[in-house]
mmCIF file with all atom_site columns, C-alpha atoms and ligand atoms in Angstrom:
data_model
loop_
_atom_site.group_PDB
_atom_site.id
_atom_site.type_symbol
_atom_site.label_atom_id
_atom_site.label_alt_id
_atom_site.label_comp_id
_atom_site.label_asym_id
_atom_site.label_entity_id
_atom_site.label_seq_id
_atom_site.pdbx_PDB_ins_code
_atom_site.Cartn_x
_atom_site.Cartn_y
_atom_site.Cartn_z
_atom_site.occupancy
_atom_site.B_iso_or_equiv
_atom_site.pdbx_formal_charge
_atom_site.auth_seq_id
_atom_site.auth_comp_id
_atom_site.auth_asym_id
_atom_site.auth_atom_id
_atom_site.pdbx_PDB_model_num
ATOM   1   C  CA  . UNK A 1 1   ? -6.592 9.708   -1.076  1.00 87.00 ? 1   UNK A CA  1
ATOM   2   C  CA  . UNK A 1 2   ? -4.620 13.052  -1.281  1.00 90.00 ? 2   UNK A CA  1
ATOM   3   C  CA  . UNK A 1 3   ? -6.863 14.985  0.914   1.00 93.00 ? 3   UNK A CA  1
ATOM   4   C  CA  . UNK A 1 4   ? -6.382 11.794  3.920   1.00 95.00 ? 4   UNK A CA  1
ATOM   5   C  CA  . UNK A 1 5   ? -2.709 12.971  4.008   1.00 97.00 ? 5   UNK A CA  1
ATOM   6   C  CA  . UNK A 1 6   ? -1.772 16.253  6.485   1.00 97.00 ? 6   UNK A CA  1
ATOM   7   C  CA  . UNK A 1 7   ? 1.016  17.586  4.248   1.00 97.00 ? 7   UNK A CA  1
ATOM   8   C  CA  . UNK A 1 8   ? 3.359  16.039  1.058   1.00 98.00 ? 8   UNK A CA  1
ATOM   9   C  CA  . UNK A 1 9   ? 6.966  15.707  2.089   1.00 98.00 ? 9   UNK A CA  1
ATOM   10  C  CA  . UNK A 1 10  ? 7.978  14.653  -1.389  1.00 98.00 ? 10  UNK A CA  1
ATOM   11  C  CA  . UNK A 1 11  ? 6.402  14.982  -4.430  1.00 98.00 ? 11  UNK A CA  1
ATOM   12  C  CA  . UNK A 1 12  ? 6.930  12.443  -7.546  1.00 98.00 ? 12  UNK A CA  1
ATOM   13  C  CA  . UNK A 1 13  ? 9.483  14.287  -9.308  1.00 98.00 ? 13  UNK A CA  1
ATOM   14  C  CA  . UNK A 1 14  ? 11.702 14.758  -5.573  1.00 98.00 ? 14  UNK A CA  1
ATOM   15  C  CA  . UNK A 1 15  ? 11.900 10.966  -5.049  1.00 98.00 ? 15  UNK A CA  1
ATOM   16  C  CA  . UNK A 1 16  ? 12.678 10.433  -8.870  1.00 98.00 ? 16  UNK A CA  1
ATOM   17  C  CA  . UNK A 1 17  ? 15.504 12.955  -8.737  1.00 98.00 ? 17  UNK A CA  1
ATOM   18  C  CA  . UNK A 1 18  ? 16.878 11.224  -5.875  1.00 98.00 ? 18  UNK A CA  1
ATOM   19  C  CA  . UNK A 1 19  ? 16.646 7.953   -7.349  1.00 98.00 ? 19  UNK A CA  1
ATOM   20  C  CA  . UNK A 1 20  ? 18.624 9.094   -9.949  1.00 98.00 ? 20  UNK A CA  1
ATOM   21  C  CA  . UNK A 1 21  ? 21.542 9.807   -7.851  1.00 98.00 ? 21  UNK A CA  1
ATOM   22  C  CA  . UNK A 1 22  ? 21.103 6.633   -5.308  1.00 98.00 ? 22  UNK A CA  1
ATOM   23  C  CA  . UNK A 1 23  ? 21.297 4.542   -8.733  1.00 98.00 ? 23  UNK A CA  1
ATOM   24  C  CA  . UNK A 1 24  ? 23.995 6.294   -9.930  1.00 98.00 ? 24  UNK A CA  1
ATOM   25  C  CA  . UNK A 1 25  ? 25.801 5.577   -6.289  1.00 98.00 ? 25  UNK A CA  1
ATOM   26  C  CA  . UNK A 1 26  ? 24.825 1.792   -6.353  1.00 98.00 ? 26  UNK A CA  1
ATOM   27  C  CA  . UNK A 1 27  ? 25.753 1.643   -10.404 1.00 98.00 ? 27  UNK A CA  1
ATOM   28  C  CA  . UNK A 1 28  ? 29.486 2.605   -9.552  1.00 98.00 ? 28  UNK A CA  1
ATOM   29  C  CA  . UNK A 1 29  ? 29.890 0.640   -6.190  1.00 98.00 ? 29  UNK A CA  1
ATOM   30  C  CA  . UNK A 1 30  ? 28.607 -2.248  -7.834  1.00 97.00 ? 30  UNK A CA  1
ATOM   31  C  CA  . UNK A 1 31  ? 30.148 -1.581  -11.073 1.00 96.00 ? 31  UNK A CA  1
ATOM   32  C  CA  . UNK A 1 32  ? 32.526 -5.088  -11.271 1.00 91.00 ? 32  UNK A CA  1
ATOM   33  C  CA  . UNK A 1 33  ? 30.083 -6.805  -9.480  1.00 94.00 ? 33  UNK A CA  1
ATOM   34  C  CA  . UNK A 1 34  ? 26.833 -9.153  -10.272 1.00 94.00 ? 34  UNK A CA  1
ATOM   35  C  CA  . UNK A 1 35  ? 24.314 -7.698  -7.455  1.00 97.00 ? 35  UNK A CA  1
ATOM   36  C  CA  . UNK A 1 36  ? 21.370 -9.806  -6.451  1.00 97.00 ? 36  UNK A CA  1
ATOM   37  C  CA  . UNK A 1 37  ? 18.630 -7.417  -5.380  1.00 97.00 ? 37  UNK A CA  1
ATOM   38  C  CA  . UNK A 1 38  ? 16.399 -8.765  -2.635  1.00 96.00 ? 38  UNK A CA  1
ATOM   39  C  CA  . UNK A 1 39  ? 13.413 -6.534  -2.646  1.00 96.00 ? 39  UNK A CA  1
ATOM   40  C  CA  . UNK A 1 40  ? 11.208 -6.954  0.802   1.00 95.00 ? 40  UNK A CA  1
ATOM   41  C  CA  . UNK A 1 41  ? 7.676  -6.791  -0.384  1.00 93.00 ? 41  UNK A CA  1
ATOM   42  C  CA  . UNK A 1 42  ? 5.146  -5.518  -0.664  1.00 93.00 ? 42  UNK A CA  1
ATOM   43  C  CA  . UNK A 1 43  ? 6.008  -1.961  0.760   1.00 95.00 ? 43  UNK A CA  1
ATOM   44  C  CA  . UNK A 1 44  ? 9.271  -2.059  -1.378  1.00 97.00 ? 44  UNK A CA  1
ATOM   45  C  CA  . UNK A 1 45  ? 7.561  -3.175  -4.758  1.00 97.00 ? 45  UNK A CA  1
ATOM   46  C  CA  . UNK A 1 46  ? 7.397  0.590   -6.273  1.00 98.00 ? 46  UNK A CA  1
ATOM   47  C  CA  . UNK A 1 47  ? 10.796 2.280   -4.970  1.00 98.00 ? 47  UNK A CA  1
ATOM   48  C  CA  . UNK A 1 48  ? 12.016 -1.378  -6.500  1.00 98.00 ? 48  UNK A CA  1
ATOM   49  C  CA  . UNK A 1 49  ? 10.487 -0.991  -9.746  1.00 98.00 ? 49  UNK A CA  1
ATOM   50  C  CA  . UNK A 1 50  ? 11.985 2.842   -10.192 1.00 98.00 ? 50  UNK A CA  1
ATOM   51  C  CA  . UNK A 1 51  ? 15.393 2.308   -8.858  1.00 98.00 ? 51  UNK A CA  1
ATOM   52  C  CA  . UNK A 1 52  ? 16.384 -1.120  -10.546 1.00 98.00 ? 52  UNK A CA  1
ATOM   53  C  CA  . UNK A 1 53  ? 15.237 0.404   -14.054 1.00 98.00 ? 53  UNK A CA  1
ATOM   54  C  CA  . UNK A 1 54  ? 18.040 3.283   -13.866 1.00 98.00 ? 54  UNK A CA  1
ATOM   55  C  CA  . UNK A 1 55  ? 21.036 0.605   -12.267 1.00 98.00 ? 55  UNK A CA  1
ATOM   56  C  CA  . UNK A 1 56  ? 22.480 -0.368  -15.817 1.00 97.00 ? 56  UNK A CA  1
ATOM   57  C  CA  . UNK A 1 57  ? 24.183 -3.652  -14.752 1.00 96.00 ? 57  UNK A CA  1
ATOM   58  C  CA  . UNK A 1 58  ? 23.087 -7.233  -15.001 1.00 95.00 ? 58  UNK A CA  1
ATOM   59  C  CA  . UNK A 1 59  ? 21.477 -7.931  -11.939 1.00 96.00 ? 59  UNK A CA  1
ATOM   60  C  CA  . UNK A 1 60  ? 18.931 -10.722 -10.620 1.00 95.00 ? 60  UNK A CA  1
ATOM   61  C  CA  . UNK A 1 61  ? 15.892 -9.805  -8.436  1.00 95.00 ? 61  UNK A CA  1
ATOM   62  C  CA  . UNK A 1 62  ? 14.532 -11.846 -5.676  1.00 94.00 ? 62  UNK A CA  1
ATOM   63  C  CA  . UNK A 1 63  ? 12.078 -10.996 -3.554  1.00 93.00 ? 63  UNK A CA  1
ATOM   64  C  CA  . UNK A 1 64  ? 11.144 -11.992 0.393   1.00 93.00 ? 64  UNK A CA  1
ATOM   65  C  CA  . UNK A 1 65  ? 7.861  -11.282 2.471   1.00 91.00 ? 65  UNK A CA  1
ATOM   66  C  CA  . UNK A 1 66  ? 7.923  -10.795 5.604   1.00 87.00 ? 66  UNK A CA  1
ATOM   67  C  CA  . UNK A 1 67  ? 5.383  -9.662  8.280   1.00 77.00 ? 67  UNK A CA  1
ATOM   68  C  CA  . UNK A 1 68  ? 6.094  -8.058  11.311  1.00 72.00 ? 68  UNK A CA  1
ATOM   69  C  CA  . UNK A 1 69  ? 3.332  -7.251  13.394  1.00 63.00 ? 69  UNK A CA  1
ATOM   70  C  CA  . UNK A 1 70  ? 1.476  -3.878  14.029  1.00 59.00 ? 70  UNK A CA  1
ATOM   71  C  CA  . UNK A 1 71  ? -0.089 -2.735  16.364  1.00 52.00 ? 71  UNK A CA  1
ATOM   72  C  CA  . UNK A 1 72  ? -1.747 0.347   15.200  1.00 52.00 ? 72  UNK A CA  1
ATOM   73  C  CA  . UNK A 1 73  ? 1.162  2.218   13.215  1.00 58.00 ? 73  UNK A CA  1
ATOM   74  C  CA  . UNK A 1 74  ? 3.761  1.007   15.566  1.00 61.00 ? 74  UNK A CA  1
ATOM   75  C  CA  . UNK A 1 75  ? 5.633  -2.408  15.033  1.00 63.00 ? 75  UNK A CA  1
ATOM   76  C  CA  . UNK A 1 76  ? 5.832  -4.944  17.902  1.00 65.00 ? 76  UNK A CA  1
ATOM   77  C  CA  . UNK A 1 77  ? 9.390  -6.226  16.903  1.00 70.00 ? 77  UNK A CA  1
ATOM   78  C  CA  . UNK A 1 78  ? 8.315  -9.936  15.686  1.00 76.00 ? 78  UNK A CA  1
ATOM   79  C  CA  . UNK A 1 79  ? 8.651  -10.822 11.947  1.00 82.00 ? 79  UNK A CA  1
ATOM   80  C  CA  . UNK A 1 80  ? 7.497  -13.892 10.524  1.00 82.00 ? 80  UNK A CA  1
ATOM   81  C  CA  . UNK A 1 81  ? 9.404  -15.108 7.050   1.00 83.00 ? 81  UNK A CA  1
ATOM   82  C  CA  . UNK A 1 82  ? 6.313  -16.150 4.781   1.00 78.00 ? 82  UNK A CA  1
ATOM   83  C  CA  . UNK A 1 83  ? 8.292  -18.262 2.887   1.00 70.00 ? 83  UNK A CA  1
ATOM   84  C  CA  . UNK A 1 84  ? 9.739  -21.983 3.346   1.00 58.00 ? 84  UNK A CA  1
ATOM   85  C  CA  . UNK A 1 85  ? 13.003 -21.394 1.057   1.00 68.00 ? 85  UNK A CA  1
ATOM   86  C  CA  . UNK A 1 86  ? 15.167 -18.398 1.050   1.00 75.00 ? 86  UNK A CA  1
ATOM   87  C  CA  . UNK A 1 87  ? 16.814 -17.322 -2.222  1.00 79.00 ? 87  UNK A CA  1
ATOM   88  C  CA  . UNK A 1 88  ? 19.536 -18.680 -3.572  1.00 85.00 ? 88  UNK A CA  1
ATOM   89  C  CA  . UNK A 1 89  ? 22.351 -15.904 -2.669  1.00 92.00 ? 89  UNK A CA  1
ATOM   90  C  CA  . UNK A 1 90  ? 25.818 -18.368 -1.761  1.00 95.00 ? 90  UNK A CA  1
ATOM   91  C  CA  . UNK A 1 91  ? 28.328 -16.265 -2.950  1.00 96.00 ? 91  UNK A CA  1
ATOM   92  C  CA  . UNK A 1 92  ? 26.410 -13.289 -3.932  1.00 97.00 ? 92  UNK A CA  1
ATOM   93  C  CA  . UNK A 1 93  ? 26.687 -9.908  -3.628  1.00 98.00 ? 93  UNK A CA  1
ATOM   94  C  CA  . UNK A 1 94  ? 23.469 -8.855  -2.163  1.00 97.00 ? 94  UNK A CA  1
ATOM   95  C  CA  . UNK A 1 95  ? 20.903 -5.672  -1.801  1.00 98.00 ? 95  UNK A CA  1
ATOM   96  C  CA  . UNK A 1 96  ? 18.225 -5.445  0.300   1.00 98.00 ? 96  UNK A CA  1
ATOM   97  C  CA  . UNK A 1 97  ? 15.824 -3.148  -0.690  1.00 98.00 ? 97  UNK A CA  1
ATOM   98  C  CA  . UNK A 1 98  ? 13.188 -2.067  1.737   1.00 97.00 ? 98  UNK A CA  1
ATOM   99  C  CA  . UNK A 1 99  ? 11.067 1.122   1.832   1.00 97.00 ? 99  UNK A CA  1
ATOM   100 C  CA  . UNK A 1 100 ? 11.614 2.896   5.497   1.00 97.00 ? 100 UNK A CA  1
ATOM   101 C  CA  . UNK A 1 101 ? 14.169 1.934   8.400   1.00 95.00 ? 101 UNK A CA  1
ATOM   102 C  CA  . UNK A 1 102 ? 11.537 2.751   11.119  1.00 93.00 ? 102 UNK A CA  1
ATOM   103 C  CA  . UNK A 1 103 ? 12.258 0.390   14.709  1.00 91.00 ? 103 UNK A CA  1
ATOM   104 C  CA  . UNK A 1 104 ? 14.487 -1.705  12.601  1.00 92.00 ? 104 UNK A CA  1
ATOM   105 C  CA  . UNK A 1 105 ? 13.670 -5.033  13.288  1.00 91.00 ? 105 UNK A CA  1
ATOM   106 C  CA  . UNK A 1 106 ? 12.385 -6.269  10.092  1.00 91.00 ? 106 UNK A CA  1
ATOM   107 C  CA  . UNK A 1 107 ? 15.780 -5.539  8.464   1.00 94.00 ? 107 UNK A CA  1
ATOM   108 C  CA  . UNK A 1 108 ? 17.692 -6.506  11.322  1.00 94.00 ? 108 UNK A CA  1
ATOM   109 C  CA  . UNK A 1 109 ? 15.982 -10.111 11.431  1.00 92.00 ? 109 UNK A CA  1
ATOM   110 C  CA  . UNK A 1 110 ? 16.128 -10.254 7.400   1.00 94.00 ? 110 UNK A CA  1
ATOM   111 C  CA  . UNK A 1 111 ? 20.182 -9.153  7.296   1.00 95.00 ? 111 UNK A CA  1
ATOM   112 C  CA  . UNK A 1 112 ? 20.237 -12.026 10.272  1.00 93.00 ? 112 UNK A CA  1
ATOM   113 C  CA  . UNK A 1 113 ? 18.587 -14.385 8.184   1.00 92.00 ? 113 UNK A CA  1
ATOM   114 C  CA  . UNK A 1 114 ? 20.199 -13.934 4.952   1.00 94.00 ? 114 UNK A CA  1
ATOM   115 C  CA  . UNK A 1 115 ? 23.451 -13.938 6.382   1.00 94.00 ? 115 UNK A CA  1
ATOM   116 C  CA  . UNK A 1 116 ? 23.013 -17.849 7.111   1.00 93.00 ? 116 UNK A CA  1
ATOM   117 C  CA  . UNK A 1 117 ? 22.810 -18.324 3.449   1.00 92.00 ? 117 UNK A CA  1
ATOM   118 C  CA  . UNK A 1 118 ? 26.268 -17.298 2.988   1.00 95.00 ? 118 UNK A CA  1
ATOM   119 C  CA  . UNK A 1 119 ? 26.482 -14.421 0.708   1.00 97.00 ? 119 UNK A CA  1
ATOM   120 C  CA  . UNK A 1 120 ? 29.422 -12.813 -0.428  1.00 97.00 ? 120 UNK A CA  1
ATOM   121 C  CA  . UNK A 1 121 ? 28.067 -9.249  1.240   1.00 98.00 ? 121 UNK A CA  1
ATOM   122 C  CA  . UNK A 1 122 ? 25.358 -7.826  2.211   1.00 97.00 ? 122 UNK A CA  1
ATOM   123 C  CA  . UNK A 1 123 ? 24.587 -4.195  1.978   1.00 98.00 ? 123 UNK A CA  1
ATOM   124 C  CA  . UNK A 1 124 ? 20.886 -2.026  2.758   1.00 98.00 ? 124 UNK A CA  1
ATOM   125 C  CA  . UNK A 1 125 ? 19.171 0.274   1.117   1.00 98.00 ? 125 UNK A CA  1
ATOM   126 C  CA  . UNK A 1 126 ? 16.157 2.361   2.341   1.00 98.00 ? 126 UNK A CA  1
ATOM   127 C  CA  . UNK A 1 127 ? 13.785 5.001   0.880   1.00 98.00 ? 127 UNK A CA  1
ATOM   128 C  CA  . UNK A 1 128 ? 13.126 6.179   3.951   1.00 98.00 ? 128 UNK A CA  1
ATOM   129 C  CA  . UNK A 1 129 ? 14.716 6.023   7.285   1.00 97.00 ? 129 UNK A CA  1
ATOM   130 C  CA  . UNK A 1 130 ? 13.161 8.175   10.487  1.00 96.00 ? 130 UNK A CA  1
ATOM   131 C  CA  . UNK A 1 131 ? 15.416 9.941   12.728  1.00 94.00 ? 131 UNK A CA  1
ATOM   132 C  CA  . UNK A 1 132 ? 15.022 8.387   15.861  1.00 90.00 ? 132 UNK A CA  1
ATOM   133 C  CA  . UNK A 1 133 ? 16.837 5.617   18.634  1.00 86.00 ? 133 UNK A CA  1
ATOM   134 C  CA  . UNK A 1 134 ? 16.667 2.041   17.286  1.00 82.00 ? 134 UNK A CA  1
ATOM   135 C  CA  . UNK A 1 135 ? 15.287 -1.154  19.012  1.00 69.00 ? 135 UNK A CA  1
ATOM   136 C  CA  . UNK A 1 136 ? 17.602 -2.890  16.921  1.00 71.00 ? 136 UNK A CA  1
ATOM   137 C  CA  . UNK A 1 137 ? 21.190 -1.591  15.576  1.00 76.00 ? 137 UNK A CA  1
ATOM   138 C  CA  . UNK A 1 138 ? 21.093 -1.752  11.692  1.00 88.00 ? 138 UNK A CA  1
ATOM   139 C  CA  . UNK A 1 139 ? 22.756 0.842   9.201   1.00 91.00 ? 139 UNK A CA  1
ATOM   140 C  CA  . UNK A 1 140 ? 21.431 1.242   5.535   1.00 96.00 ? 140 UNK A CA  1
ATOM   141 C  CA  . UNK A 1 141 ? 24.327 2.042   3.323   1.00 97.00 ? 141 UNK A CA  1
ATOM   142 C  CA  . UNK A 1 142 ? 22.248 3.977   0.744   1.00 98.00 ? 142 UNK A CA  1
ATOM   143 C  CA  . UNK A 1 143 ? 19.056 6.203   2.256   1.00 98.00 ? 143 UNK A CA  1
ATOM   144 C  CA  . UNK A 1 144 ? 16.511 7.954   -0.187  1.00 98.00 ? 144 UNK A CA  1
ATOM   145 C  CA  . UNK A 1 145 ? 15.271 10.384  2.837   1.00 98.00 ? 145 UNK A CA  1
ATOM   146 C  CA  . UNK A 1 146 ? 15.711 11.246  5.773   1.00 97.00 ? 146 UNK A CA  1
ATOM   147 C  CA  . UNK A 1 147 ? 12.332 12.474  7.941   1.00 98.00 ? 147 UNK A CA  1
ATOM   148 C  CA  . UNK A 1 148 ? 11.342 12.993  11.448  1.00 97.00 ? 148 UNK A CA  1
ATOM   149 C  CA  . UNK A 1 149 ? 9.539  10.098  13.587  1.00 95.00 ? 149 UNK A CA  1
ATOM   150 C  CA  . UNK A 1 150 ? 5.917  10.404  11.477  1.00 95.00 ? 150 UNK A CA  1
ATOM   151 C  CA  . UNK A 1 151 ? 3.797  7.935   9.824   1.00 96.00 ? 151 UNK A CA  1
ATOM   152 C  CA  . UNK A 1 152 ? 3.847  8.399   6.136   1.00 97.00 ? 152 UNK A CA  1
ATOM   153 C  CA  . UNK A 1 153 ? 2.537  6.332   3.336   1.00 98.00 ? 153 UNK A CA  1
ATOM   154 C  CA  . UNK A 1 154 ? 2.142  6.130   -0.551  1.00 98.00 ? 154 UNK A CA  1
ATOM   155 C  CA  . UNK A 1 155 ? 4.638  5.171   -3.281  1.00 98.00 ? 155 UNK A CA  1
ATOM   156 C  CA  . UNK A 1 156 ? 4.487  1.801   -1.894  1.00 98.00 ? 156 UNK A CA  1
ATOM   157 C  CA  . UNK A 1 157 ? 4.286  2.489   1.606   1.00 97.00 ? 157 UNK A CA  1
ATOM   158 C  CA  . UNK A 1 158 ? 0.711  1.983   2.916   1.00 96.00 ? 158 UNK A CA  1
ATOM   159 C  CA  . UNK A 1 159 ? -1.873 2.335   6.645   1.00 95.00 ? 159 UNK A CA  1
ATOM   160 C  CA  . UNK A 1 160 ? -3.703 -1.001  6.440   1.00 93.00 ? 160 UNK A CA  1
ATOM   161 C  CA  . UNK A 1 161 ? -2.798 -1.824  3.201   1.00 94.00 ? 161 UNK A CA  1
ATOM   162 C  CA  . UNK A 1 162 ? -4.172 1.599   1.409   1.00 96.00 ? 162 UNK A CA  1
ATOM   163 C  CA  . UNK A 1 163 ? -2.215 4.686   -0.045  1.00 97.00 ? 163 UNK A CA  1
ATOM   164 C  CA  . UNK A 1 164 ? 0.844  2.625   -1.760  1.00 97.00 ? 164 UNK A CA  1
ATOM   165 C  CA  . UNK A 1 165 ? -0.974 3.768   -5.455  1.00 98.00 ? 165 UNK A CA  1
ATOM   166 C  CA  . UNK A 1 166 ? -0.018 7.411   -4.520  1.00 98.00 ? 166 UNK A CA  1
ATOM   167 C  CA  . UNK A 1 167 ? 2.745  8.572   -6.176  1.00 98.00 ? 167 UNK A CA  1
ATOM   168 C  CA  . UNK A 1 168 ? 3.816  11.164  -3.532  1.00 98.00 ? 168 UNK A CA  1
ATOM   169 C  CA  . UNK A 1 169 ? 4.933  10.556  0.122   1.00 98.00 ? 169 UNK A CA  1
ATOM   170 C  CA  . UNK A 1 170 ? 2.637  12.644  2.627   1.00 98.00 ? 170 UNK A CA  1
ATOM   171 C  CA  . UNK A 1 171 ? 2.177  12.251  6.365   1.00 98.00 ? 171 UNK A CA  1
ATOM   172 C  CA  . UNK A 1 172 ? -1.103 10.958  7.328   1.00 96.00 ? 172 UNK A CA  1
ATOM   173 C  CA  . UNK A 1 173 ? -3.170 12.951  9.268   1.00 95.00 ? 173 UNK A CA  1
ATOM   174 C  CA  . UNK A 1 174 ? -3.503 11.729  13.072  1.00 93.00 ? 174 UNK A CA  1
ATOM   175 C  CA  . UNK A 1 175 ? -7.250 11.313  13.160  1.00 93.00 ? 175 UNK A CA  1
ATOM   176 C  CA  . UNK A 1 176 ? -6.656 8.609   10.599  1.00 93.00 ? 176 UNK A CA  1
ATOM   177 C  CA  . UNK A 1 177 ? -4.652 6.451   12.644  1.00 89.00 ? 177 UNK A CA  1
ATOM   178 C  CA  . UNK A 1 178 ? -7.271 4.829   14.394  1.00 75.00 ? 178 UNK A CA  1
ATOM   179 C  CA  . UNK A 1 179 ? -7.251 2.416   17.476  1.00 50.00 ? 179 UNK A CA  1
ATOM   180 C  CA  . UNK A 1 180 ? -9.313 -0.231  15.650  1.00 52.00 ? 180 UNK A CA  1
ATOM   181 C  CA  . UNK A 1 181 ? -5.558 -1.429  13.180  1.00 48.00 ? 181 UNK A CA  1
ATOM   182 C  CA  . UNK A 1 182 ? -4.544 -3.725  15.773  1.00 46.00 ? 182 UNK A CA  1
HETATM 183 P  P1  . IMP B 2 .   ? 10.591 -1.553  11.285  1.00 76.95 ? 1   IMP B P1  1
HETATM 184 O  O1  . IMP B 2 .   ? 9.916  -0.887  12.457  1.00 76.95 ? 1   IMP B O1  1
HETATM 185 O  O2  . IMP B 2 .   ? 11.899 -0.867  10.933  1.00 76.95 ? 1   IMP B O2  1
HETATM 186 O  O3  . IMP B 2 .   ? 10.743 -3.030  11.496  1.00 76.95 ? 1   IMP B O3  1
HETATM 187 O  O4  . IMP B 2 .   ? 9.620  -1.319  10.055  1.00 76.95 ? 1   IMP B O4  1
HETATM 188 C  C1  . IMP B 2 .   ? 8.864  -2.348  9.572   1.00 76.95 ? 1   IMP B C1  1
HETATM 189 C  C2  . IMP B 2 .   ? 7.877  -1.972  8.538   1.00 76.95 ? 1   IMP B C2  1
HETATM 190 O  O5  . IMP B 2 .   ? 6.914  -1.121  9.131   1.00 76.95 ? 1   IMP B O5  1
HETATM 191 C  C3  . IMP B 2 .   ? 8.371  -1.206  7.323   1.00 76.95 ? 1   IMP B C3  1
HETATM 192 O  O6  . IMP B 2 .   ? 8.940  -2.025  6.328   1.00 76.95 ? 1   IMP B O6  1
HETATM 193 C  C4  . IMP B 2 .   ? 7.056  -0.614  6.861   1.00 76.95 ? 1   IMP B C4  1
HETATM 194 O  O7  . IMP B 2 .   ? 6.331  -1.559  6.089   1.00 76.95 ? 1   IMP B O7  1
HETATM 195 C  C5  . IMP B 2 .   ? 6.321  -0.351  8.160   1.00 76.95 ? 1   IMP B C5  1
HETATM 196 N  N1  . IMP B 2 .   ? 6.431  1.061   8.536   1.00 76.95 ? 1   IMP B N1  1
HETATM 197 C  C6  . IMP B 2 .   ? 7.212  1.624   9.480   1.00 76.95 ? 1   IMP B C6  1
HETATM 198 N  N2  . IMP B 2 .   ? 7.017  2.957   9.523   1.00 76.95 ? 1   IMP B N2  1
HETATM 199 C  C7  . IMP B 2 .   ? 6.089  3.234   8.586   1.00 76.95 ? 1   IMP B C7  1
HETATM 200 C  C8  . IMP B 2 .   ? 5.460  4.445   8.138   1.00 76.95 ? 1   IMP B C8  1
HETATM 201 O  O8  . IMP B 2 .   ? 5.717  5.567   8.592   1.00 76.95 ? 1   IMP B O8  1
HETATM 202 N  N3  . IMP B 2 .   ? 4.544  4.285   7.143   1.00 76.95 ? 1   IMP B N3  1
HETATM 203 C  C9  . IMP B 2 .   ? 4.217  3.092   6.582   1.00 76.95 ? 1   IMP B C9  1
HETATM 204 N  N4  . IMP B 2 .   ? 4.787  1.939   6.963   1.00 76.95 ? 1   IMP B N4  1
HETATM 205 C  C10 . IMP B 2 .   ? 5.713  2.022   7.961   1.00 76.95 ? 1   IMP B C10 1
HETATM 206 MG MG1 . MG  B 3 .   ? 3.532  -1.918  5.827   1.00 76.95 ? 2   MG  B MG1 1
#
């Protein structure tokens, strides 16, 4: 899988290290507060898993799925919510927890969305978010990384559902990105 990606942008022990301090940042903001993570799977599962484990307040996990459609590795803007109920988050002080800010219309329609469920706030919090102009305006309040306008995958982030077992976070070489993932 390694040898699929053109270079590694960050290596396991990089994201770790800033996990570390985005928990740390999250722990204190949060400190008098229950937080209700809302973890958008599945791209979000292992970020999720690392970052929750080193936040040391009570805290409830929910998770949505969403799919927004590709075509190739770009999105097309719609998202579908795969599931009939919503969580439970009246009155609570919620975290989304996604794993890259690319066009920003899958967080844009989930923050949408969960705000008609009346939570006490909402905040956003991204691995990954690429530097480039937005189809849809929507800030993340904590950011892992920032990296240029690439495709990248593993540690959680996949192409057609492959590469989220890698434990790194490499750009995927061109060739890869084939016309046939549409
Ligand atoms: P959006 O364009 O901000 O709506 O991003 C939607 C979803 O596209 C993200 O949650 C990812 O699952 C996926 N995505 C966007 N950019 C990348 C990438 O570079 N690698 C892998 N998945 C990506
Ligand atoms: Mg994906």
């Amino acid at each position: 899988m390694q040898a699929d990606l053109e270079r590694i942008l960050f290596d396991e022990a990089t994201i770790l290290r800033r996990l570390d301090e985005i928990a740390a940042q999250i722990s204190n903001d949060y400190r008098d507060r229950e937080l209700t993570v809302i973890a958008v799977l599945n791209g979000s599962l292992v970020f999720m898993s690392d970052l929750m484990r080193r936040i040391p307040l009570p805290l409830r996990l929910d998770c949505l799925s969403v799919a927004s459609y590709h075509g190739r590795a770009e999105t097309t803007g719609e998202v579908i919510f795969k599931q009939v109920a919503l969580p439970d988050v009246v009155d609570r002080h919620i975290l989304i927890l996604d794993d890259i800010l690319d066009s920003g219309h899958t967080l844009a329609a989930i923050r949408e969305k969960l705000e008609t469920a009346k939570p006490r706030s909402i905040r956003v919090c991204v691995l990954l978010q690429k530097k480039k102009e937005r189809g849809r305006s929507i800030d993340a309040d904590y950011i892992g990384f920032e990296i240029e306008d690439e495709f990248v995958v593993g540690y959680g982030l996949d192409f057609m559902e492959r590469y989220r077992n890698l434990p790194c976070i490499g750009v995927l070489r061109k060739e890869l990105i084939t016309q046939t993932n549409s």
